[in-house]
Coordinates of C-alpha atoms in Angstrom, one line a residue:
M1 CA 59.6 166.2 91.8
Q2 CA 58.8 169.0 89.4
I3 CA 55.4 169.7 91.1
V4 CA 56.9 170.2 94.5
S5 CA 59.6 172.4 93.0
D6 CA 57.1 174.7 91.3
C7 CA 55.0 174.9 94.5
L8 CA 58.0 175.9 96.6
K9 CA 59.1 178.5 94.0
A10 CA 55.7 180.2 94.1
K11 CA 55.7 180.3 97.9
T12 CA 59.3 181.7 97.9
S13 CA 58.4 184.4 95.5
K14 CA 55.6 185.6 97.7
N15 CA 57.7 185.6 100.8
Q16 CA 60.4 187.6 99.2
Q17 CA 58.0 190.3 98.3
K18 CA 57.0 190.6 101.9
K19 CA 60.6 190.5 103.2
S20 CA 61.7 193.4 100.9
K21 CA 59.7 195.7 103.2
R22 CA 61.6 194.6 106.2
R23 CA 65.2 195.1 105.8
D24 CA 66.1 193.6 109.2
I25 CA 64.8 190.2 108.2
S26 CA 66.9 187.9 106.1
A27 CA 65.6 185.8 103.2
G28 CA 63.1 183.3 104.5
M29 CA 62.8 180.5 102.0
T30 CA 64.5 179.8 98.7
C31 CA 63.9 177.0 96.4
Q32 CA 66.7 176.1 93.9
K33 CA 66.8 173.4 91.3
D34 CA 70.1 172.1 89.9
S35 CA 70.8 170.2 86.9
S36 CA 70.5 166.9 88.7
D37 CA 66.9 167.7 89.8
D38 CA 68.0 167.8 93.5
V39 CA 66.2 170.2 95.7
S40 CA 67.7 171.9 98.8
F41 CA 65.8 173.8 101.4
E42 CA 66.6 176.8 103.5
V43 CA 64.0 177.4 106.1
G44 CA 63.6 180.7 107.8
R45 CA 60.0 181.6 108.8
I46 CA 57.0 179.2 109.1
S47 CA 54.6 179.7 106.2
P48 CA 50.8 180.0 106.6
C49 CA 50.4 177.0 104.4
D50 CA 50.9 174.4 107.1
D51 CA 51.0 171.3 104.9
V52 CA 54.0 172.8 103.0
S53 CA 55.9 175.2 105.2
R54 CA 55.7 173.1 108.3
I55 CA 57.8 170.4 106.9
N56 CA 61.7 170.3 106.9
T57 CA 62.2 167.6 104.4
E58 CA 60.6 166.5 101.1
D59 CA 59.9 163.2 102.8
S60 CA 57.4 164.9 105.1
L61 CA 55.7 166.6 102.1
L62 CA 55.5 163.4 100.1
S63 CA 54.2 161.4 103.0
S64 CA 51.1 163.6 103.4
N65 CA 48.6 161.7 101.4
A66 CA 45.7 164.0 102.3
S67 CA 47.4 167.1 100.9
S68 CA 46.5 169.0 97.8
V69 CA 48.4 172.1 96.8
T70 CA 46.6 174.8 94.9
I71 CA 47.1 178.5 94.1
D72 CA 44.1 180.8 94.7
N73 CA 43.2 183.9 92.7
S74 CA 45.4 186.1 94.7
G75 CA 48.4 184.0 94.1
E76 CA 48.4 182.5 97.6
V77 CA 49.4 178.9 97.9
S78 CA 46.6 177.0 99.7
C79 CA 46.3 173.4 100.6
C80 CA 42.9 171.6 100.8
A81 CA 42.1 168.3 102.3
E82 CA 40.9 165.7 99.7
S83 CA 37.8 165.2 101.8
D84 CA 37.0 169.0 101.6
I85 CA 37.2 168.8 97.8
E86 CA 34.9 165.8 97.8
W87 CA 32.2 167.6 99.9
R88 CA 32.3 171.0 98.2
C89 CA 29.0 172.1 96.5
C90 CA 30.3 171.0 93.2
G91 CA 32.2 168.0 94.6
P92 CA 31.3 164.5 93.5
K93 CA 30.1 163.4 96.9
S94 CA 27.8 166.4 97.2
K95 CA 26.3 165.7 93.8
I96 CA 25.7 162.1 94.7
F97 CA 24.2 163.1 98.1
F98 CA 21.8 165.7 96.6
G99 CA 21.0 163.4 93.7
A100 CA 19.9 160.7 96.2
L101 CA 17.7 163.3 98.0
L102 CA 16.0 164.2 94.8
A103 CA 15.4 160.6 93.9
I104 CA 13.8 160.0 97.3
W105 CA 11.7 163.1 96.8
G106 CA 10.6 161.8 93.4
V107 CA 9.6 158.5 94.9
C108 CA 7.6 160.3 97.6
T109 CA 5.7 162.3 94.9
V110 CA 4.8 159.0 93.2
I111 CA 3.6 157.4 96.4
W112 CA 2.0 160.5 97.9
T113 CA 1.2 162.9 95.1
P114 CA 0.6 166.7 95.6
Y115 CA -2.9 166.1 94.1
E116 CA -3.8 163.5 96.7
F117 CA -2.3 165.6 99.4
S118 CA -4.5 168.6 98.5
M119 CA -7.6 166.4 98.4
V120 CA -6.9 164.9 101.8
E121 CA -6.3 168.4 103.2
R122 CA -9.7 169.4 101.9
L123 CA -11.2 166.6 103.9
R124 CA -9.7 168.0 107.1
M125 CA -11.4 171.4 106.6
R126 CA -8.5 173.4 108.2
P127 CA -9.5 177.0 109.1
G128 CA -7.5 179.5 107.0
L129 CA -7.3 177.3 103.9
P130 CA -9.5 178.2 100.9
P131 CA -11.9 175.2 101.1
Y132 CA -12.9 176.0 104.6
D133 CA -13.1 179.8 104.1
W134 CA -15.5 179.7 101.2
W135 CA -17.6 177.0 102.8
K136 CA -17.9 179.1 106.0
S137 CA -19.1 182.1 104.1
P138 CA -20.5 180.8 100.8
P139 CA -20.5 183.3 97.9
D140 CA -23.6 185.3 97.3
M141 CA -24.6 183.4 94.2
V142 CA -28.0 181.9 95.1
R143 CA -31.1 183.7 94.0
L144 CA -34.5 182.9 95.4
K145 CA -37.3 183.5 92.9
V146 CA -40.8 183.5 94.2
Y147 CA -44.0 183.1 92.1
V148 CA -47.4 183.7 93.7
F149 CA -50.8 182.8 92.3
N150 CA -53.6 185.3 91.9
I151 CA -57.2 184.0 91.8
T152 CA -58.9 185.8 88.9
N153 CA -62.4 184.4 89.3
A154 CA -63.1 184.2 93.0
D155 CA -66.6 185.7 92.8
R156 CA -67.6 183.5 89.8
F157 CA -66.3 180.4 91.6
L158 CA -68.3 181.2 94.8
S159 CA -71.4 182.0 92.9
G160 CA -71.2 178.7 91.1
E161 CA -70.6 180.2 87.6
D162 CA -67.2 178.6 87.4
S163 CA -66.5 175.1 88.6
K164 CA -62.8 175.7 89.1
L165 CA -60.6 178.5 90.3
N166 CA -58.5 180.2 87.7
L167 CA -54.9 181.1 88.7
Q168 CA -52.6 183.7 87.3
E169 CA -48.9 183.4 88.1
I170 CA -47.2 186.6 89.1
G171 CA -43.4 186.7 89.4
P172 CA -40.6 186.3 89.9
I173 CA -39.9 188.3 93.0
V174 CA -36.2 188.0 93.4
Y175 CA -34.2 187.7 96.6
L176 CA -30.6 186.9 97.5
E177 CA -30.4 184.0 99.8
K178 CA -27.5 184.6 102.2
L179 CA -26.1 181.6 103.9
T180 CA -23.6 181.7 106.7
H181 CA -22.0 179.1 108.9
D182 CA -21.1 180.2 112.4
D183 CA -20.0 178.8 115.8
V184 CA -18.0 176.1 114.1
R185 CA -16.8 173.3 116.4
F186 CA -14.6 170.3 115.5
N187 CA -15.6 167.2 117.4
D188 CA -13.4 164.3 118.4
N189 CA -15.4 161.7 116.4
G190 CA -14.5 163.2 113.0
T191 CA -17.5 165.5 112.7
M192 CA -17.9 169.3 112.6
T193 CA -20.9 171.1 114.2
Y194 CA -22.0 174.6 113.1
V195 CA -25.0 176.9 113.1
A196 CA -26.4 177.5 109.6
T197 CA -28.4 180.7 109.1
R198 CA -30.3 181.6 105.9
R199 CA -31.7 185.1 105.2
A200 CA -33.6 186.4 102.2
I201 CA -32.5 189.9 101.0
Y202 CA -34.6 191.8 98.5
L203 CA -32.8 192.9 95.4
P204 CA -34.6 196.0 94.0
D205 CA -32.4 196.1 90.9
E206 CA -33.4 192.6 89.8
N207 CA -37.1 193.0 90.4
T208 CA -39.8 194.3 88.1
I209 CA -42.8 193.3 90.2
D210 CA -44.5 195.9 92.4
L211 CA -44.8 194.4 95.8
N212 CA -47.7 196.7 96.6
Q213 CA -49.8 195.1 93.9
T214 CA -53.0 193.6 95.2
I215 CA -53.8 190.0 94.6
T216 CA -56.7 187.7 95.6
V217 CA -55.7 184.5 97.4
A218 CA -57.4 181.7 99.4
N219 CA -57.8 182.7 103.1
L220 CA -55.3 180.3 104.5
P221 CA -56.3 180.5 108.2
V222 CA -60.0 179.9 107.4
L223 CA -59.6 177.2 104.9
G224 CA -56.6 175.6 106.6
M225 CA -58.3 175.4 109.9
A226 CA -61.4 174.0 108.3
S227 CA -59.4 171.3 106.6
Y228 CA -57.7 170.5 109.9
F229 CA -61.1 169.9 111.6
W230 CA -62.5 168.0 108.6
D231 CA -63.2 164.8 110.6
S232 CA -64.2 166.6 113.9
P233 CA -67.6 166.2 115.5
F234 CA -70.5 168.4 114.3
F235 CA -70.5 170.7 117.3
E236 CA -66.9 171.6 116.7
K237 CA -67.5 172.4 113.1
F238 CA -70.5 174.5 114.2
A239 CA -68.4 176.4 116.7
F240 CA -65.8 177.0 114.0
N241 CA -68.5 178.4 111.6
M242 CA -69.6 180.8 114.4
L243 CA -66.0 181.9 114.9
V244 CA -65.6 182.6 111.2
S245 CA -68.8 184.6 111.1
S246 CA -67.9 186.6 114.2
A247 CA -64.5 187.4 112.8
N248 CA -66.1 188.5 109.5
S249 CA -63.5 186.3 107.6
N250 CA -64.1 185.2 104.1
V251 CA -62.8 182.2 102.2
T252 CA -60.8 184.4 99.9
T253 CA -59.0 187.7 100.7
K254 CA -57.3 190.6 99.0
T255 CA -53.8 191.5 100.1
T256 CA -50.6 192.9 98.7
I257 CA -47.8 190.6 97.4
Y258 CA -45.6 191.9 100.2
N259 CA -48.1 191.1 102.9
Y260 CA -48.8 187.7 101.4
L261 CA -45.1 186.8 101.6
W262 CA -44.1 188.6 104.8
N263 CA -47.0 189.9 106.9
Y264 CA -50.1 187.8 106.2
T265 CA -52.7 187.6 109.0
D266 CA -56.4 187.5 109.6
P267 CA -58.7 188.2 112.6
I268 CA -59.5 184.5 112.9
V269 CA -55.8 183.8 113.6
E270 CA -56.0 185.3 117.0
M271 CA -59.1 183.4 117.8
G272 CA -57.7 180.2 116.3
K273 CA -54.8 180.3 118.7
N274 CA -57.2 179.8 121.5
I275 CA -59.0 176.9 119.8
A276 CA -56.1 175.1 118.3
P277 CA -52.8 176.6 119.7
K278 CA -50.7 173.8 118.1
L279 CA -52.3 174.5 114.7
V280 CA -51.9 178.3 114.8
P281 CA -48.8 179.0 117.1
V282 CA -48.0 182.3 115.3
N283 CA -49.8 185.5 114.3
N284 CA -48.0 185.9 111.0
L285 CA -48.7 183.3 108.3
G286 CA -46.6 185.1 105.6
M287 CA -45.1 182.5 103.2
L288 CA -41.5 183.7 103.4
A289 CA -41.9 184.9 107.0
R290 CA -42.6 181.4 108.1
I291 CA -39.6 180.1 106.2
Y292 CA -36.9 182.6 107.1
Q293 CA -38.0 183.9 110.5
N294 CA -36.4 180.9 112.3
F295 CA -34.2 179.6 109.5
T296 CA -31.3 178.9 111.9
D297 CA -30.3 175.3 112.5
T298 CA -27.5 173.4 114.2
V299 CA -25.9 170.9 111.8
T300 CA -23.3 168.2 112.4
V301 CA -21.5 166.9 109.3
Y302 CA -18.8 164.3 108.6
I303 CA -15.3 165.5 107.8
G304 CA -11.7 164.1 108.1
T305 CA -9.9 161.2 106.6
E306 CA -11.5 158.7 109.0
N307 CA -14.9 159.3 107.3
G308 CA -13.4 159.3 103.8
D309 CA -14.4 161.0 100.5
E310 CA -17.9 159.5 100.2
K311 CA -19.2 161.0 103.5
F312 CA -17.5 164.4 103.2
L313 CA -19.8 167.1 104.5
L314 CA -22.8 164.7 104.7
I315 CA -25.1 165.3 107.6
D316 CA -24.8 163.3 110.7
K317 CA -27.4 165.2 112.8
Y318 CA -29.7 168.1 112.1
D319 CA -30.8 170.1 115.1
G320 CA -29.5 167.3 117.3
S321 CA -31.5 164.5 115.6
E322 CA -31.0 162.0 112.9
Y323 CA -34.7 162.1 112.0
I324 CA -36.5 164.6 109.8
S325 CA -38.0 167.4 111.8
G326 CA -41.6 166.6 112.8
N327 CA -41.4 162.9 111.7
G328 CA -39.7 161.5 114.8
E329 CA -39.1 157.8 114.9
R330 CA -42.5 157.1 113.3
C331 CA -40.9 157.6 109.9
K332 CA -38.0 155.4 108.8
E333 CA -36.6 158.2 106.6
K334 CA -33.7 160.0 108.2
V335 CA -31.7 163.1 107.4
V336 CA -28.4 161.2 107.9
N337 CA -26.0 161.1 104.9
S338 CA -27.9 163.9 103.1
T339 CA -26.3 167.2 102.1
E340 CA -27.5 170.8 102.5
G341 CA -26.2 171.6 99.0
V342 CA -23.2 173.9 99.6
S343 CA -20.7 171.2 98.6
Y344 CA -20.9 167.5 97.9
P345 CA -18.7 164.5 98.6
Q346 CA -15.5 164.1 96.6
Y347 CA -15.1 161.6 93.7
L348 CA -18.7 161.4 92.7
T349 CA -19.6 158.7 90.1
K350 CA -22.4 158.1 87.7
N351 CA -23.8 155.6 90.1
T352 CA -23.9 158.0 93.0
T353 CA -27.2 159.0 94.4
I354 CA -27.1 162.5 96.0
R355 CA -29.5 162.9 98.9
Y356 CA -30.4 166.6 99.1
W357 CA -32.0 168.0 102.3
R358 CA -33.7 171.4 102.6
K359 CA -35.7 172.2 105.7
T360 CA -38.6 173.8 103.9
M361 CA -39.2 170.8 101.8
C362 CA -39.4 168.5 104.8
F363 CA -38.1 165.4 103.1
V364 CA -34.8 164.2 101.7
V365 CA -34.8 164.5 97.9
P366 CA -32.8 162.0 95.9
L367 CA -30.9 163.2 92.7
Y368 CA -29.7 160.7 90.1
Y369 CA -27.1 161.0 87.4
E370 CA -28.5 162.1 84.1
S371 CA -25.7 163.3 81.7
E372 CA -22.1 164.6 81.4
S373 CA -21.2 168.0 80.1
E374 CA -18.5 170.7 80.4
M375 CA -18.4 174.0 82.2
Y376 CA -15.5 176.3 82.9
G377 CA -13.3 173.9 80.9
L378 CA -14.1 171.1 83.5
K379 CA -16.1 168.0 83.3
T380 CA -19.4 168.2 85.1
Y381 CA -22.1 165.6 86.0
K382 CA -25.8 166.6 85.8
Y383 CA -28.0 165.1 88.5
S384 CA -31.7 165.5 88.4
L385 CA -34.8 164.8 90.5
A386 CA -36.7 161.8 89.3
N387 CA -40.2 162.4 87.8
N388 CA -41.7 160.3 90.6
T389 CA -40.1 162.3 93.5
Y390 CA -43.4 163.4 94.9
D391 CA -45.3 160.1 94.2
R392 CA -46.5 157.6 96.8
T393 CA -44.1 155.0 98.0
M394 CA -44.6 151.3 98.5
P395 CA -45.3 149.7 100.8
E396 CA -47.9 152.3 101.8
E397 CA -47.3 151.9 105.5
E398 CA -43.8 153.3 105.1
D399 CA -45.0 156.3 103.2
C400 CA -44.6 159.2 105.6
Y401 CA -46.2 161.7 103.2
K402 CA -49.4 160.1 102.0
S403 CA -51.8 162.1 104.2
E404 CA -55.3 161.0 105.2
P405 CA -57.1 160.6 102.9
V406 CA -54.2 159.5 100.7
L407 CA -53.0 162.1 98.3
P408 CA -52.6 161.4 94.6
N409 CA -49.1 161.0 93.0
G410 CA -47.3 164.3 92.6
L411 CA -48.0 165.5 96.2
K412 CA -46.3 165.0 99.5
D413 CA -47.9 165.9 102.7
I414 CA -45.4 168.0 104.8
S415 CA -47.9 169.2 107.5
Q416 CA -45.7 167.5 110.2
C417 CA -43.1 170.2 109.6
Y418 CA -45.7 173.0 109.8
W419 CA -47.6 172.4 113.0
D420 CA -50.0 170.0 111.2
F421 CA -51.2 172.8 109.0
P422 CA -52.6 171.0 105.9
V423 CA -49.9 171.8 103.3
A424 CA -48.3 169.6 100.7
T425 CA -45.3 170.1 98.4
S426 CA -45.0 169.2 94.7
Y427 CA -43.3 170.2 91.4
P428 CA -44.3 173.7 90.3
H429 CA -47.6 173.7 88.3
F430 CA -48.0 170.0 89.2
L431 CA -45.3 168.9 86.8
Y432 CA -45.2 165.1 86.4
G433 CA -48.3 164.8 88.7
D434 CA -51.4 162.7 88.2
S435 CA -54.0 164.0 85.8
E436 CA -56.2 164.4 88.8
L437 CA -54.1 167.3 90.0
K438 CA -54.5 169.2 86.8
G439 CA -58.3 169.1 87.3
Y440 CA -58.3 171.1 90.5
V441 CA -57.6 174.5 89.1
D442 CA -57.1 176.3 85.7
G443 CA -54.2 178.4 84.6
L444 CA -51.3 176.1 85.3
Q445 CA -48.8 175.4 82.6
P446 CA -46.2 172.9 83.6
E447 CA -42.9 173.1 81.7
K448 CA -39.9 170.8 82.2
S449 CA -37.4 173.4 81.2
K450 CA -38.8 175.9 83.7
H451 CA -40.0 173.8 86.6
D452 CA -37.7 170.8 87.0
S453 CA -34.7 170.6 89.4
F454 CA -31.2 169.8 88.6
L455 CA -27.6 170.0 89.8
F456 CA -24.3 170.4 87.8
V457 CA -21.3 169.4 89.9
E458 CA -17.6 168.9 89.2
P459 CA -17.4 165.2 90.3
T460 CA -13.8 165.2 91.6
V461 CA -14.0 167.9 94.2
G462 CA -17.8 167.9 94.5
I463 CA -18.3 171.6 94.0
P464 CA -21.6 172.6 92.3
T465 CA -21.1 174.8 89.3
T466 CA -24.8 175.6 88.9
C467 CA -28.0 174.2 90.3
R468 CA -31.8 174.8 90.5
A469 CA -34.1 173.5 93.1
T470 CA -37.9 174.2 92.7
S471 CA -40.9 173.3 94.8
Q472 CA -44.5 174.4 95.1
S473 CA -46.5 174.8 98.3
N474 CA -50.2 173.7 98.2
L475 CA -53.1 174.0 100.5
I476 CA -54.8 170.6 101.1
L477 CA -58.5 170.8 101.5
R478 CA -60.2 167.6 102.6
K479 CA -63.9 166.8 102.5
L480 CA -65.4 169.9 104.2
E481 CA -68.9 168.7 105.1
G482 CA -70.6 170.5 108.0
F483 CA -69.0 173.9 107.4
N484 CA -70.7 176.9 105.9
E485 CA -71.6 177.0 102.2
D486 CA -68.6 179.0 101.0
I487 CA -66.1 176.7 102.8
E488 CA -67.8 173.6 101.4
K489 CA -67.2 174.8 97.8
F490 CA -63.5 174.2 98.4
S491 CA -64.1 170.6 99.5
E492 CA -61.5 168.0 98.3
Q493 CA -59.4 170.6 96.5
V494 CA -55.7 171.3 96.3
I495 CA -54.9 175.0 95.8
P496 CA -51.4 176.1 94.9
M497 CA -50.2 179.0 97.1
F498 CA -46.8 179.8 95.6
W499 CA -43.7 178.2 94.2
A500 CA -40.1 179.0 94.7
E501 CA -36.9 178.5 92.7
Y502 CA -33.5 178.4 94.3
H503 CA -30.9 179.0 91.6
Q504 CA -27.2 179.1 92.0
H505 CA -25.8 181.2 89.1
G506 CA -22.3 180.0 88.5
L507 CA -19.3 180.5 90.8
P508 CA -16.9 183.3 91.7
W509 CA -13.6 183.4 89.7
Y510 CA -11.5 182.4 92.7
I511 CA -13.4 179.2 93.4
V512 CA -13.3 178.4 89.7
G513 CA -9.6 179.0 89.6
L514 CA -8.9 176.9 92.6
M515 CA -11.1 174.1 91.3
Y516 CA -9.4 174.3 87.8
F517 CA -5.9 174.2 89.4
T518 CA -6.8 171.2 91.6
V519 CA -8.5 169.2 88.8
K520 CA -6.6 170.2 85.7
I521 CA -3.2 171.8 86.5
L522 CA -2.1 170.0 89.6
P523 CA -2.2 166.4 88.2
V524 CA -0.2 167.5 85.1
F525 CA 2.2 169.6 87.2
Q526 CA 3.0 166.7 89.5
I527 CA 3.9 164.4 86.6
I528 CA 6.2 167.1 85.2
W529 CA 7.7 167.8 88.6
T530 CA 8.3 164.1 89.3
V531 CA 10.0 163.6 85.9
I532 CA 12.2 166.7 86.7
L533 CA 13.1 165.3 90.1
F534 CA 14.1 161.9 88.7
L535 CA 16.1 163.4 85.7
S536 CA 17.9 165.7 88.1
A537 CA 18.7 162.9 90.4
I538 CA 20.0 160.7 87.6
F539 CA 22.1 163.6 86.3
L540 CA 23.6 164.5 89.6
I541 CA 24.3 160.9 90.6
T542 CA 25.9 160.1 87.2
S543 CA 27.9 163.3 87.1
G544 CA 29.0 162.8 90.7
S545 CA 30.0 159.2 90.1
R546 CA 32.0 160.1 87.0
Q547 CA 33.7 163.0 88.7
H548 CA 34.5 160.8 91.7
A549 CA 36.0 158.1 89.5
I550 CA 38.2 160.7 87.6
S551 CA 39.2 162.2 90.9
R552 CA 40.1 158.9 92.3
K553 CA 42.1 157.9 89.2
N554 CA 44.0 161.2 89.3
Y555 CA 44.6 160.8 93.0
L556 CA 46.1 157.3 92.5
M557 CA 48.3 158.5 89.6
K558 CA 49.6 161.4 91.6
N559 CA 50.4 159.1 94.5
K560 CA 52.4 156.8 92.2
V561 CA 54.3 159.7 90.7
M562 CA 55.1 161.1 94.2
Q563 CA 56.1 157.7 95.4
Y564 CA 58.5 157.3 92.5
E565 CA 60.0 160.8 93.0
Q566 CA 60.3 160.1 96.7
E567 CA 62.3 156.9 96.0
V568 CA 64.5 158.8 93.5
F569 CA 65.0 161.6 96.1
I570 CA 66.0 159.1 98.8
K571 CA 68.4 157.3 96.6
A572 CA 70.0 160.6 95.5

């Protein structure tokens, strides 16, 4: 009874302050308490507090179970529904509700972690996201270093004074290899097709070699065409000898380093196009000119969750075919499931064999796990080419690179990719090759630390941190009987022409940062975040439940008191 009396007194005091300004209005409501605790009401004007002022008897007030009388900061008496209190931001029901939401969120982060979500998103290669953007335009981190061989004893070799050519290595000549991916199309079968273009950009600040320096090299058109016709009839060889004589071409020639790489030609080339147009389809036989003049290819790779982590960015087709260029179906080796080396599949293991494809090498190169190390604070796996990468394979009929006659171990015939021009690839300086190779020329010094190939890659995301790919191009000279005397001196020889190193020097900071966040920070962050979600959920649910229990207890106690006072009031 005391609670109701105090409420009515507060309301009456407020009304009296308002009525003092209007003399023509009589007192609106008074609340008096006598010694017998009886309360009498005098109603004048309806109060804004509907649950209190709308009633005419205390029975009506006491019968309103949903009422709650409060006084706000301004002194106004306000009445709030019990359900409103329960659903306020700090109410018990709100706490339980939001606690349940946080618990559900926590369960979701356990089942579907942010780390897994980021890795799946990378598989989808969505334009606008970092993995797609840096793949589309890879950073300018790859250096092409070219080394050419100068013949220092050409005259002594031709005169018979020296039995072997002596080679002097000159280099490196440094270029930036710029790779871009254009005309990207997403296919319905979970693949992505694009046009890959590579260009070599000369870097004057990183070069110390004078490109105008003169070197002596084997005359590739003369010796190459002679090797091509090695088993031809006598009259064809005789005609070729006449052609060489009329063109005044020699078996060796002097040229500048620049011309040898970018603008190499000979008078016999024009004549050769009429004799063997398939063998000599171009006028310029410059080493790098042949590589980069048409280094634009259409590539289709696997992406998306349907192909999974193991096939991510692996090649499905190269220039519309699954076979290696020039091999066709005669060779069982395919370019399918190889990589062009920009990025590798996710979640690599120590048992993974990486199949690397580069058009200039003309065959898929396998790399095998060698060791584990650390770079940029991340674990990296080192994959290396096997020592027998350029050896003969067994059975022999499945060896697409054995040539005829069969080449020794350490050489692979790649003439099928170069218009059947007799050229083979190997490790630089015939590293790991048969001893027979070392007997062809003098001046070579194979070194594993300088001439081998390797790849360091972060195994989780498959991003290479550094890599080096090396290869040497060699002129294959078969048995040259029936040609002129100078040509015959080069019979059954293998002459190194040049070797190249493709070296990725590290990564830009933003790729390192993204990789570090994905591999190191995100897994830890998701654990901490999941714990915070569950702890917050437990706190809110516990607090809300306790608050709800207390509120319920107070509510029941108040109802008992009001019921008792109502009975006393009625009896009175």
